[in-house]
Amino acid sequence: MSAPILDARTLAAREWDLLVVGGGITGAGILLEAARRGLRALLVEQHDFAWGTSSRSSKLVHGGLRYLAEGQLRLTRESVREREALLREAPGLVEPQGFAFADHGAGWAQRLGFLAVLRVYDRLAGRREPHWESADGFAMLAPNVRREGLLGGVRYTDAKTDDARLVLRVLDEARSHGAAALNYVAVRGLVREGARVMGARLLDERSGQEHAVRARVVVNASGAWAGALAGALTGNGAGPRLRPLRGSHLILPSWRLPLAQAVSLRHPEDRRPVFAFPWEGATLVGTTDVDHGEGLHLEARITRAEFDYLMAALRAAFPQLSLHDEDVIATYAGVRPVIDGGSHGAPSKEKREHVVWSEPGLVSVTGGKLTTFRAIALDTLRHALPQLPGWRPDLAPQPVFAPVPLPVSRLLPAGVLRRLAGRYGASAQDLVDAAGEGELDPIPGTCTLWAELRWAARAEQVRALGDLLLRRTRLGILLPKGGAAHLERVRAICQPELGWSDDEWLAEQAAYMASWRECHGIPAASSSPEHRCLTR
């Protein structure tokens, strides 16, 4: 069972070793690694868990093939090691994903160079697999790819995940070690004694009340928001300069863009790599890499220019499919916390390594990537270690997740049980047991069970309808119009679990649909960069 939900007032009465600010994958990883090593650890998130970058990534747990090609061997080695660990430890949540890269005349030197990089990539992972495919063989892997000029192609293996569920699973694992985590609790300022940080003032959105929480060390793990938060809290400009970069994506129905493998392709305009791959019963397309000039207080959304850019890549790669704007189910955009290298060059040239910096009682971390969250967490704890006298941990990597048995159900096939175990861990059996009549059926057009909605509403700190449909489940981006056609049944299942009145449900539904249209719909051709996406 999930841990009982506590409030900020109750938790403020305790003293903590570590207060983690930020409920994305970096903060969740730090919370877990601290709690399993005996620290009293609390995490707070001003919006919902995984609200920012960690629910809006490209969904890839990858080893960083591009980083290897750029000579970043250390980052690639670390990424490959973490990818392989997650594949072992989180089946059903982190799964292998084959990639296919078409060769339409790249030239023998470039082809041999790519294959040489892949051999090193294999060696780092301790595996060996064939990479070159003939034109006929490649056409079987990617049957809709442009055949004109196709000489063959390269294939390799990485991994994919549901990024928001990964965050939630890590938080659940942390709670099993005694940690606590609250969403919709914002840091309003730091508690200081002299020059040292001793905790933080927290504003609980549920009650509107402010509470002071004392902690031996505060960890600022707010990702793309880390620099702004650090400056606002400390009044100094300590730490690296961030370059927020936006990555935008499209979701298409799998019948409209059917793929067995992920397909990597070069954009016809600038030769940047763009990919499309099967994800959660749909096809995910990405990504852009542009400077995010909008305020970080607003929810990121795709621009019309980015939308057209991705559609142009698809039309060039799959001309026979005649894809149109209306084929897109949903869009989403996330802001990456990238360290500014100072070169003012192309966004894709910036390095993706993380940075940690400290002052008395406060440790800040930003940068990095989804795949390496465990390594980032351990590095952050190494920086916190000198500020925690008496704590002598072993900071060697441990498995992220404890093994869990598959849930038992005569109504569900083994693949579905594996998926539930991966996403819900030790709570998977409780989820199955809580299902009402017909709720172990999948929601049409998705891999999601109706029972997942009930469990999320009952046990996963859902405070807004967007929490339920965009992060606990991904129905909001997998179904047309954000799942509007299914909202009556969603309401029947979830409103009693949430304890919302009819007026509260209708208000949440209206707010969700307005936000979905603004932040997940197809941008109008004349769309302005100014917008007011709701934070929920």
Coordinates of C-alpha atoms in Angstrom, one line a residue, residues 177-432:
H177 CA 12.5 3.8 3.3
G178 CA 10.7 6.3 5.5
A179 CA 10.9 9.5 3.3
A180 CA 8.0 11.9 2.8
A181 CA 7.0 13.8 -0.3
L182 CA 4.4 16.5 -0.8
N183 CA 3.1 18.1 -4.0
Y184 CA 1.6 21.6 -4.2
V185 CA 3.9 22.9 -1.5
A186 CA 6.1 25.9 -2.5
V187 CA 9.3 27.2 -0.9
R188 CA 8.7 30.9 0.1
G189 CA 12.1 31.5 1.6
L190 CA 14.9 30.0 3.6
V191 CA 15.3 29.8 7.4
R192 CA 18.8 31.0 8.4
E193 CA 20.9 31.2 11.5
G194 CA 23.6 33.7 10.6
A195 CA 25.1 32.7 7.2
R196 CA 23.9 29.1 7.4
V197 CA 20.6 27.8 5.9
M198 CA 18.7 25.8 8.5
G199 CA 15.5 25.0 6.6
A200 CA 12.8 26.7 4.6
R201 CA 9.4 28.4 4.8
L202 CA 6.8 26.3 3.0
L203 CA 3.4 27.5 1.6
D204 CA 0.9 24.7 1.5
E205 CA -1.5 25.3 -1.4
R206 CA -4.2 23.1 0.2
S207 CA -4.6 25.2 3.3
G208 CA -3.0 28.5 2.3
Q209 CA -0.9 28.3 5.4
E210 CA 2.9 28.8 5.7
H211 CA 5.0 26.6 7.8
A212 CA 8.7 26.7 8.7
V213 CA 10.5 23.4 8.3
R214 CA 14.0 22.8 9.8
A215 CA 16.6 20.7 8.0
R216 CA 20.3 20.2 8.3
V217 CA 20.7 20.6 4.6
V218 CA 18.3 22.0 1.9
V219 CA 18.8 20.6 -1.6
N220 CA 17.7 22.7 -4.5
A221 CA 16.8 20.2 -7.2
S222 CA 14.4 22.3 -9.2
G223 CA 15.9 21.6 -12.6
A224 CA 15.5 24.4 -15.1
W225 CA 14.2 26.5 -12.2
A226 CA 17.3 25.9 -10.0
G227 CA 19.2 29.1 -10.9
A228 CA 16.2 31.3 -10.5
L229 CA 15.3 29.7 -7.2
A230 CA 18.8 29.8 -5.9
G231 CA 19.1 33.5 -6.7
A232 CA 15.7 34.3 -5.2
L233 CA 16.4 32.5 -2.0
T234 CA 20.0 33.5 -1.4
G235 CA 20.2 36.9 -3.0
N236 CA 23.5 36.0 -4.8
G237 CA 24.2 34.8 -8.2
A238 CA 26.0 31.6 -7.1
G239 CA 26.1 28.6 -9.4
P240 CA 26.3 28.1 -13.1
R241 CA 24.4 30.0 -15.7
L242 CA 21.5 28.0 -17.1
R243 CA 20.4 28.0 -20.7
P244 CA 16.8 26.7 -20.7
L245 CA 16.2 24.8 -23.9
R246 CA 12.8 23.6 -25.1
G247 CA 12.1 20.3 -26.6
S248 CA 8.7 19.8 -28.3
H249 CA 7.0 16.6 -29.4
L250 CA 4.0 15.3 -31.4
I251 CA 1.8 12.3 -30.6
L252 CA 0.2 10.5 -33.6
P253 CA -2.1 7.5 -33.6
S254 CA -0.1 4.3 -34.3
W255 CA -2.4 3.4 -37.2
R256 CA -1.5 6.7 -38.9
L257 CA 2.3 6.3 -38.4
P258 CA 2.8 2.6 -37.7
L259 CA 6.3 1.7 -36.5
A260 CA 7.9 -1.5 -35.2
Q261 CA 11.2 0.2 -34.5
A262 CA 12.2 3.7 -33.6
V263 CA 13.2 5.5 -36.8
S264 CA 15.9 8.2 -36.6
L265 CA 16.1 10.5 -39.6
R266 CA 17.9 13.7 -40.7
H267 CA 15.7 16.8 -41.0
P268 CA 15.6 18.0 -44.6
E269 CA 16.3 21.6 -43.6
D270 CA 19.2 21.4 -41.2
R271 CA 20.2 17.7 -41.0
R272 CA 19.4 17.6 -37.2
P273 CA 18.4 14.1 -36.0
V274 CA 14.6 13.7 -35.5
F275 CA 13.0 10.4 -34.3
A276 CA 9.7 8.7 -34.2
F277 CA 9.0 5.6 -32.1
P278 CA 6.1 3.5 -30.7
W279 CA 5.2 4.6 -27.2
E280 CA 2.2 3.6 -25.1
G281 CA 0.2 2.4 -28.1
A282 CA 0.8 5.6 -30.1
T283 CA 3.7 7.1 -32.0
L284 CA 5.8 9.8 -30.4
V285 CA 7.8 12.2 -32.6
G286 CA 10.6 14.6 -31.5
T287 CA 12.4 16.6 -30.8
T288 CA 13.2 20.2 -31.2
D289 CA 16.0 21.9 -29.4
V290 CA 15.5 25.7 -29.1
D291 CA 16.1 28.4 -26.6
H292 CA 13.1 28.8 -24.3
G293 CA 12.6 32.6 -24.1
E294 CA 9.3 32.5 -22.2
G295 CA 9.0 32.8 -18.5
L296 CA 9.5 29.6 -16.5
H297 CA 6.4 30.4 -14.5
L298 CA 4.3 29.5 -17.6
E299 CA 3.7 26.0 -18.7
A300 CA 5.8 25.2 -21.8
R301 CA 4.0 24.6 -25.1
I302 CA 5.0 23.9 -28.7
T303 CA 5.2 26.8 -31.1
R304 CA 3.8 26.8 -34.6
A305 CA 7.3 26.9 -36.0
E306 CA 8.3 23.8 -34.0
F307 CA 5.2 22.0 -35.0
D308 CA 5.8 22.7 -38.7
Y309 CA 9.4 21.7 -38.3
L310 CA 8.5 18.3 -37.0
M311 CA 5.8 17.7 -39.5
A312 CA 8.2 18.6 -42.3
A313 CA 10.6 15.9 -41.1
L314 CA 7.8 13.3 -41.1
R315 CA 6.5 14.3 -44.5
A316 CA 10.1 14.0 -46.0
A317 CA 10.7 10.6 -44.3
F318 CA 7.3 9.0 -44.9
P319 CA 6.0 10.7 -48.1
Q320 CA 3.6 7.9 -49.0
L321 CA 1.6 8.4 -45.7
S322 CA 0.5 12.0 -46.7
L323 CA 0.5 13.1 -43.1
H324 CA -1.5 16.2 -42.2
D325 CA -1.8 18.5 -39.1
E326 CA -5.1 16.8 -38.2
D327 CA -3.3 13.5 -37.8
V328 CA -1.7 14.8 -34.6
I329 CA -3.5 13.7 -31.4
A330 CA -1.6 15.9 -29.0
T331 CA 1.6 18.0 -28.5
Y332 CA 3.8 18.6 -25.5
A333 CA 6.9 20.6 -24.7
G334 CA 9.4 20.5 -21.9
V335 CA 12.2 22.8 -20.8
R336 CA 15.6 21.1 -20.3
P337 CA 18.0 22.4 -17.5
V338 CA 21.1 22.8 -19.7
I339 CA 24.3 24.5 -18.4
D340 CA 25.3 27.5 -20.6
G341 CA 28.7 26.8 -22.0
G342 CA 29.1 30.4 -23.0
S343 CA 29.7 29.8 -26.6
H344 CA 26.2 31.1 -27.7
G345 CA 26.3 28.3 -30.3
A346 CA 23.5 25.9 -31.4
P347 CA 21.4 24.6 -28.5
S348 CA 22.1 21.0 -29.5
K349 CA 25.9 21.6 -29.0
E350 CA 25.5 22.4 -25.3
K351 CA 26.7 19.6 -23.0
R352 CA 24.2 17.7 -20.9
E353 CA 26.4 17.1 -17.8
H354 CA 25.1 18.1 -14.4
V355 CA 26.6 20.6 -12.0
V356 CA 26.4 20.7 -8.2
W357 CA 27.4 23.7 -6.0
S358 CA 27.1 24.4 -2.3
E359 CA 27.0 27.0 0.4
P360 CA 26.4 26.5 4.2
G361 CA 23.3 24.5 4.6
L362 CA 22.3 24.6 0.9
V363 CA 23.3 22.3 -2.0
S364 CA 22.0 23.0 -5.5
V365 CA 22.1 20.7 -8.5
T366 CA 21.0 21.1 -12.1
G367 CA 21.7 19.8 -15.6
G368 CA 22.0 16.2 -16.5
K369 CA 19.6 13.8 -18.1
L370 CA 16.8 11.4 -17.2
T371 CA 18.9 8.3 -17.6
T372 CA 21.6 9.3 -15.1
F373 CA 19.3 10.4 -12.2
R374 CA 20.8 7.9 -9.8
A375 CA 24.4 9.0 -10.5
I376 CA 23.3 12.7 -10.1
A377 CA 21.7 11.9 -6.8
L378 CA 24.8 10.2 -5.4
D379 CA 27.0 13.1 -6.6
T380 CA 24.6 15.5 -4.8
L381 CA 24.9 13.5 -1.6
R382 CA 28.7 13.6 -1.8
H383 CA 28.5 17.3 -1.8
A384 CA 26.0 17.3 1.1
L385 CA 28.2 14.9 3.1
P386 CA 30.5 17.4 4.7
Q387 CA 27.5 19.3 6.0
L388 CA 26.0 16.3 7.7
P389 CA 28.4 15.5 10.6
G390 CA 28.1 11.9 11.9
W391 CA 26.6 10.6 8.6
R392 CA 29.0 8.0 7.1
P393 CA 27.2 6.4 4.2
D394 CA 28.3 4.0 1.6
L395 CA 27.6 6.0 -1.6
A396 CA 28.3 3.1 -4.0
P397 CA 25.4 2.6 -6.4
Q398 CA 22.6 0.3 -5.2
P399 CA 19.7 -1.0 -7.3
V400 CA 17.1 1.7 -7.7
F401 CA 14.2 -0.6 -7.1
A402 CA 13.7 -3.6 -4.8
P403 CA 12.4 -6.6 -6.7
V404 CA 8.6 -7.0 -6.6
P405 CA 6.5 -10.0 -7.5
L406 CA 4.0 -9.7 -10.4
P407 CA 0.5 -9.0 -9.2
V408 CA -1.9 -12.0 -9.4
S409 CA -5.0 -11.8 -11.6
R410 CA -6.8 -14.5 -13.7
L411 CA -8.2 -11.7 -15.9
L412 CA -4.9 -10.1 -17.0
P413 CA -2.2 -11.5 -19.4
A414 CA 1.4 -11.7 -18.2
G415 CA 2.4 -8.7 -20.3
V416 CA -0.1 -6.5 -18.5
L417 CA 0.9 -7.8 -15.1
R418 CA 4.5 -7.0 -15.9
R419 CA 3.6 -3.5 -17.0
L420 CA 1.6 -2.9 -13.7
A421 CA 4.5 -4.2 -11.6
G422 CA 6.9 -1.9 -13.4
R423 CA 4.8 1.2 -13.0
Y424 CA 3.4 0.6 -9.5
G425 CA 5.9 -1.6 -7.8
A426 CA 4.7 -3.0 -4.5
S427 CA 1.3 -1.3 -5.0
A428 CA 0.5 -3.2 -8.2
Q429 CA -1.5 -6.0 -6.4
D430 CA -3.4 -3.4 -4.4
L431 CA -4.3 -1.7 -7.7
V432 CA -5.6 -4.9 -9.1

